C-alpha cells in the first residue's frame, strides 16, 4: 500500500474518532453535576437497572458499528478509488458489512457482561462506603 494511502487512511480514521469523542464531551458538558464537573450520564432521563444497561450497551454497539461502516465504505469508495486499488467489485463492501455484523454479534455479549461487572463493582463500593 502506498505511503500516501496509509497516511490518509490513518488521518481520516483519527479525525472521525476524535470528532466523535469531542462531540461526546460537548454533550456531557451541557449537563454538569452540582459541583460543576462533567456529568457521568448524557442526560437527566437516563434509565437505571437492566433497561438502562441494555440501552447503553446496544446504543454503544450500534454507534460503533455505524462508525466502522462509515470508515470502511469511505475508505473503499473514497481513498481506494483515488489510488486505483478499488478494482474489486461490490463484494468487498458486502463482505465488510456482514463481517462487521458478525463481529458485533460475537463481541456484544462480552461487552454486556463487562459493563454489568463494572456497574456491579461500582455500586458495591458505593454501598460499602456508607456502612
JSON list of N, CA and C in Angstrom, two decimals, residues 12-72:
[
{"chain": "A", "resi": 12, "resn": "UNK", "atom": "N", "xyz": [-7.93, 10.05, 8.33]},
{"chain": "A", "resi": 12, "resn": "UNK", "atom": "CA", "xyz": [-9.40, 10.06, 8.30]},
{"chain": "A", "resi": 12, "resn": "UNK", "atom": "C", "xyz": [-9.96, 9.33, 9.51]},
{"chain": "A", "resi": 13, "resn": "UNK", "atom": "N", "xyz": [-9.42, 8.17, 9.82]},
{"chain": "A", "resi": 13, "resn": "UNK", "atom": "CA", "xyz": [-9.89, 7.43, 10.99]},
{"chain": "A", "resi": 13, "resn": "UNK", "atom": "C", "xyz": [-9.67, 8.20, 12.28]},
{"chain": "A", "resi": 14, "resn": "UNK", "atom": "N", "xyz": [-8.51, 8.81, 12.42]},
{"chain": "A", "resi": 14, "resn": "UNK", "atom": "CA", "xyz": [-8.19, 9.59, 13.61]},
{"chain": "A", "resi": 14, "resn": "UNK", "atom": "C", "xyz": [-9.15, 10.78, 13.75]},
{"chain": "A", "resi": 15, "resn": "UNK", "atom": "N", "xyz": [-9.39, 11.49, 12.66]},
{"chain": "A", "resi": 15, "resn": "UNK", "atom": "CA", "xyz": [-10.29, 12.65, 12.72]},
{"chain": "A", "resi": 15, "resn": "UNK", "atom": "C", "xyz": [-11.72, 12.24, 13.05]},
{"chain": "A", "resi": 16, "resn": "UNK", "atom": "N", "xyz": [-12.17, 11.10, 12.51]},
{"chain": "A", "resi": 16, "resn": "UNK", "atom": "CA", "xyz": [-13.52, 10.63, 12.85]},
{"chain": "A", "resi": 16, "resn": "UNK", "atom": "C", "xyz": [-13.64, 10.28, 14.33]},
{"chain": "A", "resi": 17, "resn": "UNK", "atom": "N", "xyz": [-12.67, 9.54, 14.84]},
{"chain": "A", "resi": 17, "resn": "UNK", "atom": "CA", "xyz": [-12.72, 9.14, 16.25]},
{"chain": "A", "resi": 17, "resn": "UNK", "atom": "C", "xyz": [-12.62, 10.36, 17.16]},
{"chain": "A", "resi": 18, "resn": "UNK", "atom": "N", "xyz": [-11.71, 11.27, 16.88]},
{"chain": "A", "resi": 18, "resn": "UNK", "atom": "CA", "xyz": [-11.57, 12.46, 17.72]},
{"chain": "A", "resi": 18, "resn": "UNK", "atom": "C", "xyz": [-12.80, 13.35, 17.63]},
{"chain": "A", "resi": 19, "resn": "UNK", "atom": "N", "xyz": [-13.40, 13.42, 16.46]},
{"chain": "A", "resi": 19, "resn": "UNK", "atom": "CA", "xyz": [-14.63, 14.20, 16.30]},
{"chain": "A", "resi": 19, "resn": "UNK", "atom": "C", "xyz": [-15.77, 13.63, 17.13]},
{"chain": "A", "resi": 20, "resn": "UNK", "atom": "N", "xyz": [-15.92, 12.32, 17.11]},
{"chain": "A", "resi": 20, "resn": "UNK", "atom": "CA", "xyz": [-16.97, 11.67, 17.90]},
{"chain": "A", "resi": 20, "resn": "UNK", "atom": "C", "xyz": [-16.70, 11.86, 19.40]},
{"chain": "A", "resi": 21, "resn": "UNK", "atom": "N", "xyz": [-15.45, 11.71, 19.82]},
{"chain": "A", "resi": 21, "resn": "UNK", "atom": "CA", "xyz": [-15.12, 11.91, 21.23]},
{"chain": "A", "resi": 21, "resn": "UNK", "atom": "C", "xyz": [-15.36, 13.36, 21.65]},
{"chain": "A", "resi": 22, "resn": "UNK", "atom": "N", "xyz": [-14.99, 14.30, 20.79]},
{"chain": "A", "resi": 22, "resn": "UNK", "atom": "CA", "xyz": [-15.24, 15.71, 21.09]},
{"chain": "A", "resi": 22, "resn": "UNK", "atom": "C", "xyz": [-16.73, 16.02, 21.19]},
{"chain": "A", "resi": 23, "resn": "UNK", "atom": "N", "xyz": [-17.51, 15.42, 20.31]},
{"chain": "A", "resi": 23, "resn": "UNK", "atom": "CA", "xyz": [-18.96, 15.60, 20.36]},
{"chain": "A", "resi": 23, "resn": "UNK", "atom": "C", "xyz": [-19.53, 15.02, 21.66]},
{"chain": "A", "resi": 24, "resn": "UNK", "atom": "N", "xyz": [-19.01, 13.88, 22.08]},
{"chain": "A", "resi": 24, "resn": "UNK", "atom": "CA", "xyz": [-19.46, 13.29, 23.34]},
{"chain": "A", "resi": 24, "resn": "UNK", "atom": "C", "xyz": [-19.13, 14.17, 24.53]},
{"chain": "A", "resi": 25, "resn": "UNK", "atom": "N", "xyz": [-17.94, 14.73, 24.56]},
{"chain": "A", "resi": 25, "resn": "UNK", "atom": "CA", "xyz": [-17.58, 15.65, 25.65]},
{"chain": "A", "resi": 25, "resn": "UNK", "atom": "C", "xyz": [-18.45, 16.90, 25.64]},
{"chain": "A", "resi": 26, "resn": "UNK", "atom": "N", "xyz": [-18.76, 17.39, 24.47]},
{"chain": "A", "resi": 26, "resn": "UNK", "atom": "CA", "xyz": [-19.62, 18.57, 24.37]},
{"chain": "A", "resi": 26, "resn": "UNK", "atom": "C", "xyz": [-21.02, 18.27, 24.90]},
{"chain": "A", "resi": 27, "resn": "UNK", "atom": "N", "xyz": [-21.53, 17.09, 24.58]},
{"chain": "A", "resi": 27, "resn": "UNK", "atom": "CA", "xyz": [-22.84, 16.70, 25.09]},
{"chain": "A", "resi": 27, "resn": "UNK", "atom": "C", "xyz": [-22.80, 16.57, 26.61]},
{"chain": "A", "resi": 28, "resn": "UNK", "atom": "N", "xyz": [-21.75, 15.94, 27.13]},
{"chain": "A", "resi": 28, "resn": "UNK", "atom": "CA", "xyz": [-21.64, 15.78, 28.58]},
{"chain": "A", "resi": 28, "resn": "UNK", "atom": "C", "xyz": [-21.50, 17.12, 29.30]},
{"chain": "A", "resi": 29, "resn": "UNK", "atom": "N", "xyz": [-20.83, 18.08, 28.68]},
{"chain": "A", "resi": 29, "resn": "UNK", "atom": "CA", "xyz": [-20.62, 19.35, 29.35]},
{"chain": "A", "resi": 29, "resn": "UNK", "atom": "C", "xyz": [-21.90, 20.17, 29.46]},
{"chain": "A", "resi": 30, "resn": "UNK", "atom": "N", "xyz": [-22.92, 19.79, 28.74]},
{"chain": "A", "resi": 30, "resn": "UNK", "atom": "CA", "xyz": [-24.20, 20.50, 28.85]},
{"chain": "A", "resi": 30, "resn": "UNK", "atom": "C", "xyz": [-24.94, 20.15, 30.13]},
{"chain": "A", "resi": 31, "resn": "UNK", "atom": "N", "xyz": [-24.57, 19.05, 30.76]},
{"chain": "A", "resi": 31, "resn": "UNK", "atom": "CA", "xyz": [-25.25, 18.58, 31.96]},
{"chain": "A", "resi": 31, "resn": "UNK", "atom": "C", "xyz": [-24.26, 18.40, 33.11]},
{"chain": "A", "resi": 32, "resn": "UNK", "atom": "N", "xyz": [-23.68, 19.48, 33.63]},
{"chain": "A", "resi": 32, "resn": "UNK", "atom": "CA", "xyz": [-22.74, 19.32, 34.74]},
{"chain": "A", "resi": 32, "resn": "UNK", "atom": "C", "xyz": [-23.48, 18.93, 36.02]},
{"chain": "A", "resi": 33, "resn": "UNK", "atom": "N", "xyz": [-22.76, 18.28, 36.93]},
{"chain": "A", "resi": 33, "resn": "UNK", "atom": "CA", "xyz": [-23.39, 17.93, 38.21]},
{"chain": "A", "resi": 33, "resn": "UNK", "atom": "C", "xyz": [-23.38, 19.15, 39.12]},
{"chain": "A", "resi": 34, "resn": "UNK", "atom": "N", "xyz": [-23.78, 18.96, 40.37]},
{"chain": "A", "resi": 34, "resn": "UNK", "atom": "CA", "xyz": [-23.93, 20.09, 41.29]},
{"chain": "A", "resi": 34, "resn": "UNK", "atom": "C", "xyz": [-22.60, 20.78, 41.61]},
{"chain": "A", "resi": 35, "resn": "UNK", "atom": "N", "xyz": [-21.48, 20.10, 41.44]},
{"chain": "A", "resi": 35, "resn": "UNK", "atom": "CA", "xyz": [-20.17, 20.70, 41.70]},
{"chain": "A", "resi": 35, "resn": "UNK", "atom": "C", "xyz": [-19.56, 21.34, 40.45]},
{"chain": "A", "resi": 36, "resn": "UNK", "atom": "N", "xyz": [-20.27, 21.25, 39.32]},
{"chain": "A", "resi": 36, "resn": "UNK", "atom": "CA", "xyz": [-19.76, 21.84, 38.09]},
{"chain": "A", "resi": 36, "resn": "UNK", "atom": "C", "xyz": [-18.89, 20.90, 37.27]},
{"chain": "A", "resi": 37, "resn": "UNK", "atom": "N", "xyz": [-18.73, 19.66, 37.73]},
{"chain": "A", "resi": 37, "resn": "UNK", "atom": "CA", "xyz": [-17.94, 18.70, 36.97]},
{"chain": "A", "resi": 37, "resn": "UNK", "atom": "C", "xyz": [-18.78, 18.10, 35.87]},
{"chain": "A", "resi": 38, "resn": "UNK", "atom": "N", "xyz": [-18.11, 17.43, 34.93]},
{"chain": "A", "resi": 38, "resn": "UNK", "atom": "CA", "xyz": [-18.84, 16.77, 33.86]},
{"chain": "A", "resi": 38, "resn": "UNK", "atom": "C", "xyz": [-19.69, 15.66, 34.45]},
{"chain": "A", "resi": 39, "resn": "UNK", "atom": "N", "xyz": [-20.90, 15.55, 33.94]},
{"chain": "A", "resi": 39, "resn": "UNK", "atom": "CA", "xyz": [-21.82, 14.52, 34.43]},
{"chain": "A", "resi": 39, "resn": "UNK", "atom": "C", "xyz": [-21.38, 13.15, 33.95]},
{"chain": "A", "resi": 40, "resn": "UNK", "atom": "N", "xyz": [-21.78, 12.12, 34.68]},
{"chain": "A", "resi": 40, "resn": "UNK", "atom": "CA", "xyz": [-21.46, 10.75, 34.29]},
{"chain": "A", "resi": 40, "resn": "UNK", "atom": "C", "xyz": [-22.39, 10.26, 33.19]},
{"chain": "A", "resi": 41, "resn": "UNK", "atom": "N", "xyz": [-23.55, 10.83, 33.08]},
{"chain": "A", "resi": 41, "resn": "UNK", "atom": "CA", "xyz": [-24.52, 10.41, 32.08]},
{"chain": "A", "resi": 41, "resn": "UNK", "atom": "C", "xyz": [-24.81, 11.55, 31.13]},
{"chain": "A", "resi": 42, "resn": "UNK", "atom": "N", "xyz": [-25.33, 11.23, 29.96]},
{"chain": "A", "resi": 42, "resn": "UNK", "atom": "CA", "xyz": [-25.55, 12.23, 28.93]},
{"chain": "A", "resi": 42, "resn": "UNK", "atom": "C", "xyz": [-26.82, 13.03, 29.15]},
{"chain": "A", "resi": 43, "resn": "UNK", "atom": "N", "xyz": [-27.72, 12.58, 29.98]},
{"chain": "A", "resi": 43, "resn": "UNK", "atom": "CA", "xyz": [-28.96, 13.31, 30.15]},
{"chain": "A", "resi": 43, "resn": "UNK", "atom": "C", "xyz": [-29.61, 13.02, 31.48]},
{"chain": "A", "resi": 44, "resn": "UNK", "atom": "N", "xyz": [-30.65, 13.73, 31.74]},
{"chain": "A", "resi": 44, "resn": "UNK", "atom": "CA", "xyz": [-31.36, 13.56, 33.01]},
{"chain": "A", "resi": 44, "resn": "UNK", "atom": "C", "xyz": [-32.32, 12.37, 32.98]},
{"chain": "A", "resi": 45, "resn": "UNK", "atom": "N", "xyz": [-32.78, 11.99, 31.81]},
{"chain": "A", "resi": 45, "resn": "UNK", "atom": "CA", "xyz": [-33.76, 10.91, 31.70]},
{"chain": "A", "resi": 45, "resn": "UNK", "atom": "C", "xyz": [-33.15, 9.55, 31.47]},
{"chain": "A", "resi": 46, "resn": "UNK", "atom": "N", "xyz": [-31.93, 9.33, 31.96]},
{"chain": "A", "resi": 46, "resn": "UNK", "atom": "CA", "xyz": [-31.27, 8.05, 31.74]},
{"chain": "A", "resi": 46, "resn": "UNK", "atom": "C", "xyz": [-31.89, 7.01, 32.66]},
{"chain": "A", "resi": 47, "resn": "UNK", "atom": "N", "xyz": [-32.33, 5.90, 32.05]},
{"chain": "A", "resi": 47, "resn": "UNK", "atom": "CA", "xyz": [-32.94, 4.85, 32.87]},
{"chain": "A", "resi": 47, "resn": "UNK", "atom": "C", "xyz": [-31.87, 4.04, 33.59]},
{"chain": "A", "resi": 48, "resn": "UNK", "atom": "N", "xyz": [-32.27, 3.49, 34.70]},
{"chain": "A", "resi": 48, "resn": "UNK", "atom": "CA", "xyz": [-31.35, 2.69, 35.51]},
{"chain": "A", "resi": 48, "resn": "UNK", "atom": "C", "xyz": [-31.75, 1.23, 35.44]},
{"chain": "A", "resi": 49, "resn": "UNK", "atom": "N", "xyz": [-30.95, 0.41, 36.03]},
{"chain": "A", "resi": 49, "resn": "UNK", "atom": "CA", "xyz": [-31.24, -1.02, 36.08]},
{"chain": "A", "resi": 49, "resn": "UNK", "atom": "C", "xyz": [-30.92, -1.70, 34.76]},
{"chain": "A", "resi": 50, "resn": "UNK", "atom": "N", "xyz": [-31.58, -2.85, 34.57]},
{"chain": "A", "resi": 50, "resn": "UNK", "atom": "CA", "xyz": [-31.32, -3.66, 33.38]},
{"chain": "A", "resi": 50, "resn": "UNK", "atom": "C", "xyz": [-31.67, -2.92, 32.10]},
{"chain": "A", "resi": 51, "resn": "UNK", "atom": "N", "xyz": [-32.78, -2.18, 32.11]},
{"chain": "A", "resi": 51, "resn": "UNK", "atom": "CA", "xyz": [-33.20, -1.48, 30.90]},
{"chain": "A", "resi": 51, "resn": "UNK", "atom": "C", "xyz": [-32.16, -0.43, 30.49]},
{"chain": "A", "resi": 52, "resn": "UNK", "atom": "N", "xyz": [-31.64, 0.31, 31.46]},
{"chain": "A", "resi": 52, "resn": "UNK", "atom": "CA", "xyz": [-30.62, 1.30, 31.17]},
{"chain": "A", "resi": 52, "resn": "UNK", "atom": "C", "xyz": [-29.33, 0.69, 30.67]},
{"chain": "A", "resi": 53, "resn": "UNK", "atom": "N", "xyz": [-28.93, -0.43, 31.30]},
{"chain": "A", "resi": 53, "resn": "UNK", "atom": "CA", "xyz": [-27.71, -1.11, 30.89]},
{"chain": "A", "resi": 53, "resn": "UNK", "atom": "C", "xyz": [-27.84, -1.65, 29.48]},
{"chain": "A", "resi": 54, "resn": "UNK", "atom": "N", "xyz": [-28.96, -2.29, 29.19]},
{"chain": "A", "resi": 54, "resn": "UNK", "atom": "CA", "xyz": [-29.17, -2.84, 27.84]},
{"chain": "A", "resi": 54, "resn": "UNK", "atom": "C", "xyz": [-29.20, -1.71, 26.81]},
{"chain": "A", "resi": 55, "resn": "UNK", "atom": "N", "xyz": [-29.87, -0.62, 27.15]},
{"chain": "A", "resi": 55, "resn": "UNK", "atom": "CA", "xyz": [-29.94, 0.52, 26.23]},
{"chain": "A", "resi": 55, "resn": "UNK", "atom": "C", "xyz": [-28.56, 1.10, 25.97]},
{"chain": "A", "resi": 56, "resn": "UNK", "atom": "N", "xyz": [-27.74, 1.21, 26.99]},
{"chain": "A", "resi": 56, "resn": "UNK", "atom": "CA", "xyz": [-26.40, 1.76, 26.83]},
{"chain": "A", "resi": 56, "resn": "UNK", "atom": "C", "xyz": [-25.52, 0.83, 25.99]},
{"chain": "A", "resi": 57, "resn": "UNK", "atom": "N", "xyz": [-25.56, -0.46, 26.27]},
{"chain": "A", "resi": 57, "resn": "UNK", "atom": "CA", "xyz": [-24.72, -1.41, 25.55]},
{"chain": "A", "resi": 57, "resn": "UNK", "atom": "C", "xyz": [-25.13, -1.49, 24.08]},
{"chain": "A", "resi": 58, "resn": "UNK", "atom": "N", "xyz": [-26.43, -1.58, 23.82]},
{"chain": "A", "resi": 58, "resn": "UNK", "atom": "CA", "xyz": [-26.89, -1.67, 22.44]},
{"chain": "A", "resi": 58, "resn": "UNK", "atom": "C", "xyz": [-26.60, -0.36, 21.69]},
{"chain": "A", "resi": 59, "resn": "UNK", "atom": "N", "xyz": [-26.81, 0.77, 22.36]},
{"chain": "A", "resi": 59, "resn": "UNK", "atom": "CA", "xyz": [-26.50, 2.05, 21.73]},
{"chain": "A", "resi": 59, "resn": "UNK", "atom": "C", "xyz": [-25.03, 2.18, 21.39]},
{"chain": "A", "resi": 60, "resn": "UNK", "atom": "N", "xyz": [-24.16, 1.73, 22.28]},
{"chain": "A", "resi": 60, "resn": "UNK", "atom": "CA", "xyz": [-22.73, 1.77, 22.02]},
{"chain": "A", "resi": 60, "resn": "UNK", "atom": "C", "xyz": [-22.36, 0.85, 20.87]},
{"chain": "A", "resi": 61, "resn": "UNK", "atom": "N", "xyz": [-22.96, -0.35, 20.84]},
{"chain": "A", "resi": 61, "resn": "UNK", "atom": "CA", "xyz": [-22.66, -1.30, 19.77]},
{"chain": "A", "resi": 61, "resn": "UNK", "atom": "C", "xyz": [-23.14, -0.77, 18.42]},
{"chain": "A", "resi": 62, "resn": "UNK", "atom": "N", "xyz": [-24.34, -0.23, 18.36]},
{"chain": "A", "resi": 62, "resn": "UNK", "atom": "CA", "xyz": [-24.86, 0.30, 17.10]},
{"chain": "A", "resi": 62, "resn": "UNK", "atom": "C", "xyz": [-24.04, 1.50, 16.64]},
{"chain": "A", "resi": 63, "resn": "UNK", "atom": "N", "xyz": [-23.71, 2.39, 17.58]},
{"chain": "A", "resi": 63, "resn": "UNK", "atom": "CA", "xyz": [-22.88, 3.54, 17.22]},
{"chain": "A", "resi": 63, "resn": "UNK", "atom": "C", "xyz": [-21.50, 3.13, 16.71]},
{"chain": "A", "resi": 64, "resn": "UNK", "atom": "N", "xyz": [-20.90, 2.15, 17.35]},
{"chain": "A", "resi": 64, "resn": "UNK", "atom": "CA", "xyz": [-19.60, 1.65, 16.90]},
{"chain": "A", "resi": 64, "resn": "UNK", "atom": "C", "xyz": [-19.68, 1.00, 15.54]},
{"chain": "A", "resi": 65, "resn": "UNK", "atom": "N", "xyz": [-20.76, 0.24, 15.30]},
{"chain": "A", "resi": 65, "resn": "UNK", "atom": "CA", "xyz": [-20.95, -0.41, 14.00]},
{"chain": "A", "resi": 65, "resn": "UNK", "atom": "C", "xyz": [-21.12, 0.62, 12.90]},
{"chain": "A", "resi": 66, "resn": "UNK", "atom": "N", "xyz": [-21.93, 1.65, 13.16]},
{"chain": "A", "resi": 66, "resn": "UNK", "atom": "CA", "xyz": [-22.14, 2.69, 12.15]},
{"chain": "A", "resi": 66, "resn": "UNK", "atom": "C", "xyz": [-20.83, 3.43, 11.86]},
{"chain": "A", "resi": 67, "resn": "UNK", "atom": "N", "xyz": [-20.06, 3.75, 12.89]},
{"chain": "A", "resi": 67, "resn": "UNK", "atom": "CA", "xyz": [-18.78, 4.42, 12.69]},
{"chain": "A", "resi": 67, "resn": "UNK", "atom": "C", "xyz": [-17.83, 3.54, 11.88]},
{"chain": "A", "resi": 68, "resn": "UNK", "atom": "N", "xyz": [-17.78, 2.26, 12.19]},
{"chain": "A", "resi": 68, "resn": "UNK", "atom": "CA", "xyz": [-16.93, 1.34, 11.45]},
{"chain": "A", "resi": 68, "resn": "UNK", "atom": "C", "xyz": [-17.36, 1.25, 9.99]},
{"chain": "A", "resi": 69, "resn": "UNK", "atom": "N", "xyz": [-18.66, 1.22, 9.74]},
{"chain": "A", "resi": 69, "resn": "UNK", "atom": "CA", "xyz": [-19.16, 1.18, 8.36]},
{"chain": "A", "resi": 69, "resn": "UNK", "atom": "C", "xyz": [-18.81, 2.47, 7.61]},
{"chain": "A", "resi": 70, "resn": "UNK", "atom": "N", "xyz": [-18.90, 3.61, 8.28]},
{"chain": "A", "resi": 70, "resn": "UNK", "atom": "CA", "xyz": [-18.54, 4.88, 7.63]},
{"chain": "A", "resi": 70, "resn": "UNK", "atom": "C", "xyz": [-17.07, 4.86, 7.23]},
{"chain": "A", "resi": 71, "resn": "UNK", "atom": "N", "xyz": [-16.22, 4.38, 8.11]},
{"chain": "A", "resi": 71, "resn": "UNK", "atom": "CA", "xyz": [-14.79, 4.32, 7.79]},
{"chain": "A", "resi": 71, "resn": "UNK", "atom": "C", "xyz": [-14.53, 3.35, 6.65]},
{"chain": "A", "resi": 72, "resn": "UNK", "atom": "N", "xyz": [-15.12, 2.16, 6.70]},
{"chain": "A", "resi": 72, "resn": "UNK", "atom": "CA", "xyz": [-14.88, 1.16, 5.65]},
{"chain": "A", "resi": 72, "resn": "UNK", "atom": "C", "xyz": [-15.40, 1.60, 4.30]}
]
